[in-house]
XYZ file of N, CA and C in Angstrom:
693
model
N -2.784 -54.254 11.378
C -4.284 -53.632 11.346
C -4.423 -52.853 9.872
N -5.169 -53.421 9.014
C -5.256 -52.636 7.835
C -6.792 -52.109 7.889
N -6.889 -50.832 7.253
C -8.228 -50.058 7.230
C -9.096 -50.691 6.021
N -8.446 -51.220 5.044
C -9.298 -51.690 3.945
C -9.970 -53.000 4.519
N -11.412 -52.985 4.296
C -12.267 -54.023 4.728
C -12.485 -54.181 6.132
N -11.934 -53.142 6.957
C -12.018 -53.234 8.455
C -13.482 -52.671 8.814
N -13.768 -52.972 10.026
C -15.097 -52.562 10.544
C -14.759 -51.728 11.673
N -15.198 -50.351 11.717
C -14.744 -49.370 12.568
C -15.700 -48.799 13.358
N -15.625 -48.865 14.509
C -16.566 -48.241 15.542
C -16.041 -47.015 16.214
N -16.480 -45.747 15.886
C -16.084 -44.490 16.418
C -17.077 -43.838 17.351
N -16.651 -43.601 18.610
C -17.399 -42.875 19.652
C -17.377 -41.237 19.303
N -18.449 -40.473 19.617
C -18.380 -39.114 19.334
C -18.183 -38.795 17.802
N -18.949 -39.383 16.979
C -18.643 -39.373 15.554
C -19.479 -38.382 14.876
N -20.409 -37.479 15.592
C -21.344 -36.755 14.862
C -20.535 -35.329 14.506
N -19.366 -35.013 14.818
C -18.753 -33.679 14.439
C -17.177 -33.819 14.664
N -16.702 -32.787 14.396
C -15.193 -32.534 14.620
C -14.326 -33.748 14.172
N -13.479 -34.150 15.069
C -12.406 -35.182 14.704
C -13.256 -36.505 14.614
N -14.286 -36.736 15.351
C -15.129 -38.071 15.152
C -15.579 -38.124 13.692
N -16.238 -37.037 13.141
C -16.694 -37.166 11.869
C -15.500 -37.362 10.727
N -14.258 -36.697 11.182
C -13.341 -36.786 10.097
C -12.791 -38.143 10.313
N -12.562 -39.003 11.248
C -12.290 -40.208 11.438
C -13.236 -41.157 10.608
N -14.513 -40.974 10.597
C -15.584 -41.622 9.870
C -15.147 -41.393 8.254
N -15.091 -40.266 7.844
C -14.798 -39.932 6.648
C -13.361 -40.809 6.017
N -12.437 -40.549 6.973
C -11.186 -41.281 6.674
C -11.141 -42.664 6.465
N -11.913 -43.214 7.520
C -11.978 -44.831 7.415
C -12.798 -45.166 6.113
N -13.716 -44.313 5.743
C -14.355 -44.809 4.524
C -13.589 -44.622 3.132
N -12.769 -43.548 3.264
C -11.898 -43.396 2.188
C -10.888 -44.460 1.997
N -10.480 -44.964 3.215
C -9.364 -45.958 3.312
C -9.935 -47.355 2.880
N -11.270 -47.507 2.704
C -11.717 -48.644 2.322
C -12.394 -49.616 3.446
N -12.791 -49.056 4.383
C -13.442 -49.842 5.568
C -14.679 -50.343 5.013
N -14.938 -51.590 5.354
C -16.188 -52.268 5.034
C -17.486 -51.689 5.648
N -17.341 -51.239 6.976
C -18.366 -50.745 7.573
C -17.677 -49.766 8.549
N -18.567 -48.581 8.745
C -18.150 -47.783 9.766
C -19.428 -47.466 10.893
N -19.350 -47.728 11.898
C -20.243 -47.327 12.914
C -19.937 -45.996 13.626
N -20.983 -45.141 13.380
C -20.658 -43.686 13.989
C -21.755 -43.500 15.129
N -21.013 -43.418 16.204
C -21.809 -43.395 17.467
C -21.746 -41.866 18.148
N -22.989 -41.512 18.712
C -23.254 -40.406 19.357
C -24.288 -40.501 20.187
N -24.395 -39.503 21.270
C -25.491 -39.181 22.162
C -26.822 -39.276 21.273
N -26.819 -38.525 20.280
C -27.868 -38.394 19.501
C -27.745 -38.717 18.092
N -27.889 -39.954 17.668
C -27.368 -40.463 16.338
C -28.342 -39.766 15.287
N -29.350 -39.109 15.550
C -29.970 -38.168 14.530
C -29.087 -37.196 14.014
N -27.965 -36.763 14.762
C -27.226 -35.824 14.214
C -25.959 -36.149 13.502
N -25.985 -37.441 13.179
C -25.222 -38.102 12.214
C -25.719 -38.080 10.808
N -24.867 -37.267 9.955
C -25.526 -36.962 8.643
C -24.659 -37.518 7.524
N -23.436 -38.148 7.833
C -22.477 -38.545 6.756
C -23.001 -39.861 5.983
N -22.993 -39.788 4.699
C -23.520 -41.009 4.114
C -22.487 -42.078 4.233
N -23.116 -43.362 4.151
C -22.207 -44.518 4.314
C -21.992 -45.227 5.712
N -22.350 -44.325 6.641
C -22.093 -44.856 7.908
C -23.325 -45.361 8.768
N -23.117 -46.221 9.684
C -24.078 -46.695 10.575
C -24.320 -46.148 11.786
N -25.289 -45.141 12.046
C -25.461 -44.333 13.252
C -25.790 -45.398 14.490
N -25.231 -45.158 15.544
C -25.379 -45.678 16.829
C -25.693 -44.970 17.882
N -26.687 -44.909 18.828
C -26.936 -44.237 19.907
C -25.871 -44.859 21.094
N -25.148 -43.698 21.474
C -24.079 -44.024 22.526
C -23.729 -42.921 23.452
N -24.200 -43.005 24.767
C -23.630 -42.007 25.738
C -22.578 -42.874 26.464
N -21.121 -42.672 26.294
C -20.248 -43.476 26.857
C -20.151 -43.565 28.395
N -20.953 -42.697 28.928
C -21.056 -42.691 30.419
C -22.184 -43.594 30.803
N -22.917 -44.210 29.990
C -24.040 -45.032 30.343
C -23.709 -46.412 30.122
N -23.533 -47.151 31.253
C -23.070 -48.688 31.102
C -23.809 -49.562 30.227
N -25.329 -49.356 30.212
C -26.249 -50.008 29.555
C -26.036 -49.771 27.959
N -25.799 -48.393 27.574
C -25.705 -48.167 26.234
C -24.370 -48.595 25.654
N -23.471 -48.696 26.597
C -22.160 -49.167 26.052
C -22.211 -50.702 25.881
N -22.924 -51.495 26.801
C -23.027 -52.838 26.603
C -23.892 -53.105 25.480
N -24.823 -52.484 25.136
C -25.876 -52.586 23.945
C -24.992 -52.422 22.460
N -24.187 -51.355 22.706
C -23.394 -51.162 21.481
C -22.402 -52.268 21.274
N -21.805 -52.934 22.229
C -20.945 -54.195 21.950
C -21.596 -55.186 21.541
N -22.974 -55.506 22.041
C -23.802 -56.687 21.736
C -24.303 -56.449 20.267
N -24.506 -55.228 19.780
C -25.022 -54.998 18.345
C -23.937 -55.176 17.329
N -22.665 -54.516 17.805
C -21.634 -54.288 16.693
C -20.643 -55.505 16.912
N -20.981 -56.484 16.479
C -20.091 -57.780 16.930
C -19.016 -58.069 15.962
N -18.845 -57.067 14.883
C -17.945 -57.399 13.656
C -16.943 -56.321 13.833
N -16.756 -55.764 14.829
C -15.965 -54.626 14.802
C -14.379 -54.943 14.918
N -13.524 -54.379 14.223
C -12.130 -54.812 14.101
C -11.213 -53.661 14.803
N -11.829 -52.330 14.595
C -11.011 -51.189 15.221
C -11.986 -50.425 15.908
N -11.777 -50.162 17.263
C -12.443 -49.313 18.132
C -11.657 -47.945 18.257
N -12.354 -46.968 17.906
C -11.777 -45.592 18.060
C -12.509 -44.889 19.207
N -11.770 -44.611 20.345
C -12.314 -43.984 21.658
C -12.083 -42.323 21.341
N -13.129 -41.803 20.841
C -12.662 -40.351 20.359
C -13.666 -39.451 21.232
N -14.811 -39.909 21.667
C -15.721 -39.018 22.542
C -14.942 -38.302 23.638
N -15.253 -36.887 23.769
C -14.295 -36.424 24.854
C -15.161 -34.958 25.336
N -14.978 -34.525 26.480
C -15.411 -33.146 26.859
C -14.381 -32.248 27.526
N -14.677 -31.071 27.486
C -13.872 -30.119 28.391
C -14.693 -29.184 29.140
N -14.659 -29.024 30.213
C -15.439 -28.199 31.068
C -14.862 -26.812 31.506
N -13.589 -26.759 31.158
C -12.726 -25.592 31.621
C -12.411 -25.203 32.922
N -12.186 -26.412 33.614
C -12.039 -26.203 35.105
C -10.632 -25.986 35.542
N -10.546 -25.180 36.634
C -9.301 -24.800 37.407
C -9.290 -25.828 38.662
N -8.172 -26.107 39.047
C -8.050 -26.958 40.173
C -8.471 -26.415 41.490
N -8.338 -25.106 41.623
C -8.682 -24.364 42.742
C -10.046 -23.391 42.513
N -10.542 -23.505 41.420
C -11.613 -22.731 41.141
C -12.856 -23.200 41.474
N -14.005 -22.419 41.572
C -15.209 -22.775 41.879
C -15.923 -23.931 40.775
N -16.279 -24.925 41.135
C -16.706 -25.989 40.261
C -15.530 -26.750 39.600
N -14.572 -26.802 40.121
C -13.254 -27.402 39.537
C -13.635 -29.093 39.813
N -13.930 -29.424 41.101
C -14.152 -30.838 41.298
C -15.271 -31.453 40.426
N -16.274 -30.794 40.355
C -17.502 -31.129 39.480
C -17.201 -31.380 37.824
N -16.307 -30.254 37.484
C -15.610 -30.238 36.081
C -15.047 -31.521 35.995
N -14.028 -31.840 36.975
C -13.148 -33.051 36.817
C -13.930 -34.383 36.708
N -14.817 -34.460 37.576
C -15.650 -35.543 37.814
C -16.512 -35.924 36.242
N -16.914 -34.710 35.827
C -17.699 -34.984 34.415
C -16.717 -35.328 33.254
N -15.619 -34.712 33.409
C -14.601 -35.073 32.255
C -13.945 -36.422 32.505
N -13.749 -36.932 33.821
C -13.239 -38.170 33.951
C -14.157 -39.190 33.570
N -15.503 -38.921 33.754
C -16.461 -39.981 33.397
C -16.419 -40.243 31.904
N -16.325 -39.001 31.021
C -16.316 -39.231 29.789
C -14.958 -39.633 28.951
N -13.814 -38.974 29.506
C -12.524 -39.123 28.819
C -11.732 -40.143 29.483
N -11.948 -40.567 30.595
C -11.404 -41.961 31.344
C -12.168 -42.995 31.297
N -13.303 -42.937 31.981
C -14.036 -44.023 32.290
C -14.858 -44.531 31.064
N -15.137 -43.554 30.221
C -15.827 -44.025 28.804
C -15.095 -44.814 28.028
N -13.720 -44.385 27.718
C -12.873 -45.179 26.905
C -12.535 -46.728 27.517
N -12.435 -46.579 28.900
C -12.149 -47.765 29.639
C -13.491 -48.831 29.451
N -14.662 -48.176 29.656
C -15.724 -49.034 29.407
C -15.883 -49.704 28.224
N -15.656 -48.867 27.273
C -15.768 -49.320 25.733
C -14.542 -50.354 25.334
N -13.356 -50.187 25.957
C -12.363 -51.015 25.747
C -12.812 -52.524 26.326
N -13.320 -52.475 27.553
C -13.852 -53.493 28.286
C -14.920 -54.274 27.430
N -15.733 -53.502 26.921
C -17.117 -54.221 26.374
C -16.673 -54.816 24.968
N -15.671 -54.092 24.178
C -15.310 -54.718 22.947
C -14.259 -55.542 22.833
N -13.353 -55.754 24.065
C -12.292 -56.612 24.093
C -12.585 -57.999 23.376
N -13.725 -58.514 23.904
C -14.188 -59.834 23.427
C -14.525 -59.804 22.103
N -15.144 -58.772 21.624
C -15.370 -58.578 20.157
C -14.147 -58.631 19.222
N -13.175 -57.796 19.745
C -11.955 -57.720 18.928
C -11.388 -58.978 18.913
N -11.273 -59.777 20.133
C -10.536 -60.976 20.138
C -11.175 -61.941 19.107
N -12.618 -62.055 19.006
C -13.186 -62.948 18.096
C -12.829 -62.587 16.807
N -12.451 -61.308 16.316
C -12.208 -60.862 15.007
C -10.781 -60.678 14.846
N -10.028 -61.571 15.258
C -8.673 -61.609 14.972
C -7.748 -60.444 15.681
N -8.220 -60.021 16.777
C -7.367 -59.220 17.670
C -7.713 -57.682 17.290
N -7.586 -57.273 16.035
C -8.038 -55.895 15.763
C -7.085 -54.778 16.555
N -7.720 -53.724 16.637
C -7.065 -52.512 17.344
C -7.923 -51.581 18.192
N -7.292 -50.808 19.105
C -7.956 -49.572 19.863
C -7.236 -48.520 19.582
N -7.820 -47.382 19.254
C -7.295 -46.101 19.100
C -7.780 -45.273 19.859
N -7.167 -44.672 20.899
C -7.433 -43.720 22.171
C -6.986 -42.387 21.496
N -8.062 -41.437 21.575
C -7.586 -39.997 21.298
C -7.418 -39.354 22.492
N -6.332 -38.786 22.711
C -5.725 -38.267 23.970
C -5.347 -36.857 23.675
N -4.281 -36.215 24.122
C -4.043 -34.967 23.874
C -2.431 -34.482 24.283
N -2.117 -33.353 23.718
C -0.789 -32.828 24.320
C -0.974 -32.582 25.777
N -2.129 -32.316 26.258
C -2.542 -31.827 27.697
C -2.562 -33.128 28.496
N -2.178 -34.351 27.777
C -1.837 -35.459 28.741
C -0.429 -35.379 29.513
N 0.301 -34.336 28.826
C 1.713 -34.218 29.530
C 1.955 -32.954 30.111
N 1.084 -32.000 29.749
C 1.187 -30.435 30.332
C -0.018 -30.110 30.648
N -0.045 -29.357 31.869
C -1.274 -28.746 32.474
C -1.425 -27.384 32.346
N -2.416 -26.725 31.807
C -2.788 -25.251 31.655
C -3.736 -24.857 32.707
N -3.607 -23.737 33.309
C -4.569 -23.407 34.449
C -5.982 -23.684 33.971
N -6.362 -22.868 32.942
C -7.719 -22.957 32.642
C -8.494 -24.209 32.127
N -7.458 -25.188 31.912
C -8.044 -26.554 31.715
C -7.349 -27.553 32.319
N -7.108 -27.309 33.521
C -6.331 -28.171 34.454
C -7.043 -29.621 34.755
N -8.489 -29.353 34.901
C -9.229 -30.626 35.179
C -9.276 -31.589 33.949
N -9.192 -30.808 32.837
C -9.271 -31.530 31.508
C -8.020 -32.343 31.390
N -6.813 -31.662 31.761
C -5.602 -32.288 31.541
C -5.343 -33.333 32.538
N -5.991 -33.363 33.655
C -5.959 -34.431 34.559
C -6.615 -35.671 33.856
N -7.705 -35.476 33.429
C -8.647 -36.644 32.757
C -7.814 -37.124 31.614
N -7.065 -36.352 30.797
C -6.233 -36.899 29.644
C -5.128 -37.637 30.074
N -4.402 -36.961 31.208
C -3.258 -37.782 31.741
C -3.564 -39.286 32.275
N -4.943 -39.361 32.874
C -5.227 -40.466 33.382
C -5.696 -41.471 32.170
N -6.186 -40.847 31.075
C -6.500 -41.618 29.971
C -5.237 -42.058 29.091
N -4.128 -41.489 29.149
C -2.868 -41.860 28.802
C -2.379 -43.161 29.600
N -2.414 -42.875 30.945
C -2.079 -44.111 31.617
C -2.912 -45.367 31.382
N -4.105 -45.217 31.125
C -5.239 -46.203 30.888
C -4.692 -46.845 29.591
N -4.429 -46.110 28.429
C -4.034 -46.749 27.310
C -2.866 -47.585 27.365
N -1.765 -46.958 28.160
C -0.697 -47.837 28.377
C -1.013 -49.156 29.165
N -1.775 -49.062 30.221
C -2.481 -50.404 30.660
C -3.113 -51.328 29.773
N -4.051 -50.680 29.089
C -4.723 -51.429 28.229
C -3.800 -52.105 27.075
N -2.938 -51.550 26.687
C -1.829 -52.110 25.798
C -1.137 -53.447 26.213
N -0.795 -53.231 27.609
C -0.225 -54.456 27.922
C -1.309 -55.755 28.338
N -2.523 -55.330 28.743
C -3.362 -56.419 29.026
C -4.053 -57.095 27.730
N -4.129 -56.072 26.585
C -4.734 -56.796 25.370
C -3.770 -57.418 24.478
N -2.498 -57.389 24.796
C -1.524 -57.770 23.706
C -1.668 -59.332 23.752
N -1.944 -59.902 24.945
C -2.055 -61.434 24.938
C -3.104 -62.045 23.816
N -4.227 -61.172 23.500
C -5.340 -61.533 22.554
C -4.981 -60.931 21.232
N -3.739 -60.363 21.099
C -3.346 -59.910 19.686
C -4.267 -58.457 19.380
N -4.485 -57.726 20.211
C -5.132 -56.408 20.158
C -4.177 -55.345 20.328
N -3.821 -54.523 19.316
C -2.930 -53.403 19.258
C -3.744 -52.266 19.791
N -2.763 -51.453 20.548
C -3.652 -50.324 21.234
C -2.636 -48.987 20.728
N -3.210 -48.122 20.157
C -2.442 -46.874 19.707
C -3.053 -45.558 20.564
N -2.137 -44.747 20.963
C -2.535 -43.375 21.494
C -2.241 -42.198 20.629
N -3.352 -41.511 20.461
C -3.173 -40.248 19.657
C -3.087 -38.996 20.452
N -1.935 -38.318 20.274
C -1.774 -37.051 21.030
C -1.693 -35.961 19.972
N -2.444 -34.991 20.294
C -2.629 -33.650 19.323
C -2.866 -32.428 20.183
N -2.373 -31.439 19.623
C -2.631 -30.044 20.427
C -3.958 -29.608 19.832
N -3.782 -28.352 19.339
C -5.089 -27.515 19.005
C -5.482 -28.070 17.669
N -6.923 -28.221 17.804
C -7.551 -28.548 16.484
C -8.573 -27.629 16.092
N -8.980 -27.615 14.871
C -10.026 -26.580 14.372
C -11.273 -27.266 14.687
N -11.815 -27.310 15.894
C -13.010 -28.049 16.353
C -13.784 -27.115 17.159
N -15.081 -27.440 17.531
C -15.878 -26.645 18.651
C -15.115 -26.526 19.896
N -14.405 -27.250 20.263
C -13.637 -27.146 21.648
C -12.746 -26.158 21.611
N -12.126 -25.776 20.389
C -11.228 -24.654 20.482
C -11.669 -23.411 19.773
N -13.001 -23.336 19.727
C -13.597 -22.185 19.029
C -13.298 -20.913 19.735
N -12.914 -19.957 19.003
C -12.605 -18.722 19.669
C -11.046 -18.526 20.237
N -10.445 -19.678 20.163
C -9.058 -19.420 20.645
C -8.210 -19.201 19.502
N -7.298 -18.232 19.658
C -6.399 -17.845 18.710
C -5.018 -18.491 18.930
N -4.958 -19.515 17.898
C -3.571 -20.279 18.183
C -3.634 -21.191 16.724
N -2.458 -21.545 16.266
C -2.450 -22.456 15.180
C -3.040 -23.759 15.493
N -3.904 -24.101 14.582
C -4.840 -25.276 14.705
C -4.570 -26.372 13.678
N -4.605 -27.543 14.047
C -4.528 -28.620 12.913
C -5.989 -28.984 12.195
N -5.987 -29.337 11.140
C -7.294 -29.765 10.421
C -7.747 -31.136 11.039
N -8.851 -31.430 11.511
C -9.222 -32.662 11.951
C -9.040 -33.722 10.879
N -9.236 -33.513 9.629
C -9.012 -34.135 8.393
C -7.476 -34.888 8.516
N -6.643 -33.965 8.668
C -5.162 -34.339 8.791
C -4.816 -35.209 9.878
N -5.372 -34.807 11.022
C -5.134 -35.516 12.210
C -5.562 -36.925 12.102
N -6.808 -37.080 11.646
C -7.548 -38.517 11.272
C -6.618 -39.262 10.398
N -6.197 -38.696 9.441
C -5.457 -39.436 8.565
C -4.146 -39.895 8.979
N -3.410 -39.008 9.780
C -2.102 -39.512 10.472
C -2.459 -40.526 11.487
N -3.479 -40.510 12.291
C -3.634 -41.457 13.177
C -4.123 -42.883 12.591
N -4.715 -42.924 11.564
C -5.107 -44.240 10.989
C -3.841 -44.709 10.282
N -2.935 -43.915 9.717
C -1.833 -44.381 9.138
C -0.766 -44.995 10.256
N -1.020 -44.492 11.406
C -0.309 -44.895 12.517
C -0.747 -46.181 13.025
N -2.322 -46.391 13.148
C -2.778 -47.529 13.420
C -2.287 -48.738 12.530
N -2.261 -48.296 11.212
C -1.964 -49.264 10.097
C -0.497 -49.740 10.119
N 0.387 -48.713 10.629
C 1.924 -48.937 10.805
C 2.249 -49.748 12.049
N 1.123 -49.911 12.962
C 1.337 -50.678 14.163
C 2.033 -49.880 15.301
N 2.019 -48.491 15.108
C 2.494 -47.624 15.966
C 1.691 -47.629 17.436
N 2.516 -47.438 18.654
C 1.677 -47.469 19.843
C 1.436 -46.050 20.176
N 2.019 -45.099 19.408
C 1.743 -43.648 19.593
C 1.715 -42.903 18.256
N 0.752 -41.853 18.220
C 0.879 -41.064 17.155
C 1.005 -39.540 17.795
N 1.948 -38.684 17.233
C 2.072 -37.423 17.764
C 1.749 -36.554 16.415
N 0.531 -35.916 16.439
C -0.152 -35.489 15.153
C 0.347 -34.152 14.809
N 0.955 -33.384 15.591
C 1.361 -31.949 15.368
C 2.786 -31.595 15.947
N 3.194 -30.478 15.485
C 4.487 -30.038 15.969
C 4.319 -29.820 17.511
N 3.292 -29.332 18.069
C 3.297 -29.110 19.442
C 3.332 -30.263 20.377
N 2.637 -31.187 19.952
C 2.783 -32.613 20.753
C 4.143 -33.167 20.651
N 4.818 -33.050 19.395
C 6.175 -33.427 19.423
C 7.075 -32.698 20.232
N 6.922 -31.519 20.231
C 7.710 -30.661 21.110
C 7.690 -31.014 22.481
N 6.520 -31.095 22.883
C 6.244 -31.314 24.311
C 6.825 -32.746 24.756
N 6.500 -33.762 23.939
C 7.065 -35.024 24.009
C 8.554 -35.140 24.392
N 9.327 -34.460 23.390
C 10.734 -34.385 23.347
C 11.307 -33.611 24.771
N 10.301 -32.752 25.213
C 10.812 -32.064 26.375
C 10.744 -32.927 27.752
N 10.014 -33.952 27.691
C 9.713 -34.715 29.034
C 10.827 -35.200 29.513
N 11.899 -35.502 28.746
C 13.181 -36.123 29.278
C 14.184 -35.038 29.526
N 13.881 -33.622 29.320
C 14.940 -32.728 29.356
C 14.823 -32.153 30.849
N 15.796 -31.368 31.157
C 15.869 -30.755 32.512
C 14.726 -29.636 32.729
N 14.149 -29.175 31.701
C 13.127 -28.177 31.827
C 11.957 -28.617 31.008
N 11.320 -29.883 31.482
C 10.126 -30.244 30.653
C 9.049 -29.466 30.770
N 8.132 -29.565 29.521
C 7.125 -28.677 29.339
C 6.054 -28.605 30.559
N 6.004 -29.662 31.271
C 5.068 -29.702 32.465
C 5.379 -28.860 33.672
N 6.804 -28.440 33.513
C 7.338 -27.698 34.867
C 6.855 -26.381 34.926
N 6.308 -25.809 33.829
C 5.689 -24.424 33.924
C 6.728 -23.386 33.560
């Protein structure tokens, strides 16, 4: 999968990491970049094609796939965090909302675009996950559950799309300097750096990209006697 002359579709592309992906794809020589968002009027990056898309709306997902039949790289970036605790008030409502966007959204887009990718020589899917796919923090426990589900989804899609020659890459990253982490005091990666590393991983055929030290440390701990998720 090469970015030069690729046709890239990015969900949640109006800001943060999604916008950084669009910028990185253009800089890498992509022939076309579809920048999708609930409100395409908020997409102001020159050189992209705005697309109206709420990933939780089946009709909009189907319309996007029907319109964008030249896509060779699907980037599932759209995501939400509702700051839900498992035993807190509103935790189940938060989890349902997060699963709709963070799990069912990428699943729906992958299903809709799989025939498109197959028709365009296979292509690739990049799913934006998190270090919280592997470790659960109390104040974002429901978000962690949605990202753990999305990790499993990515692994399953990789198996099922292999036969048609479609590559699936999972991106894991910790804190990024985006609206989602506004006000949080912690070292944060720049979205531009994360986007660049992720696209380099896609071009290299990687099944997984660990974009920062925190993600690499947590991944290493998974097979240790004291994994990070043990608390």
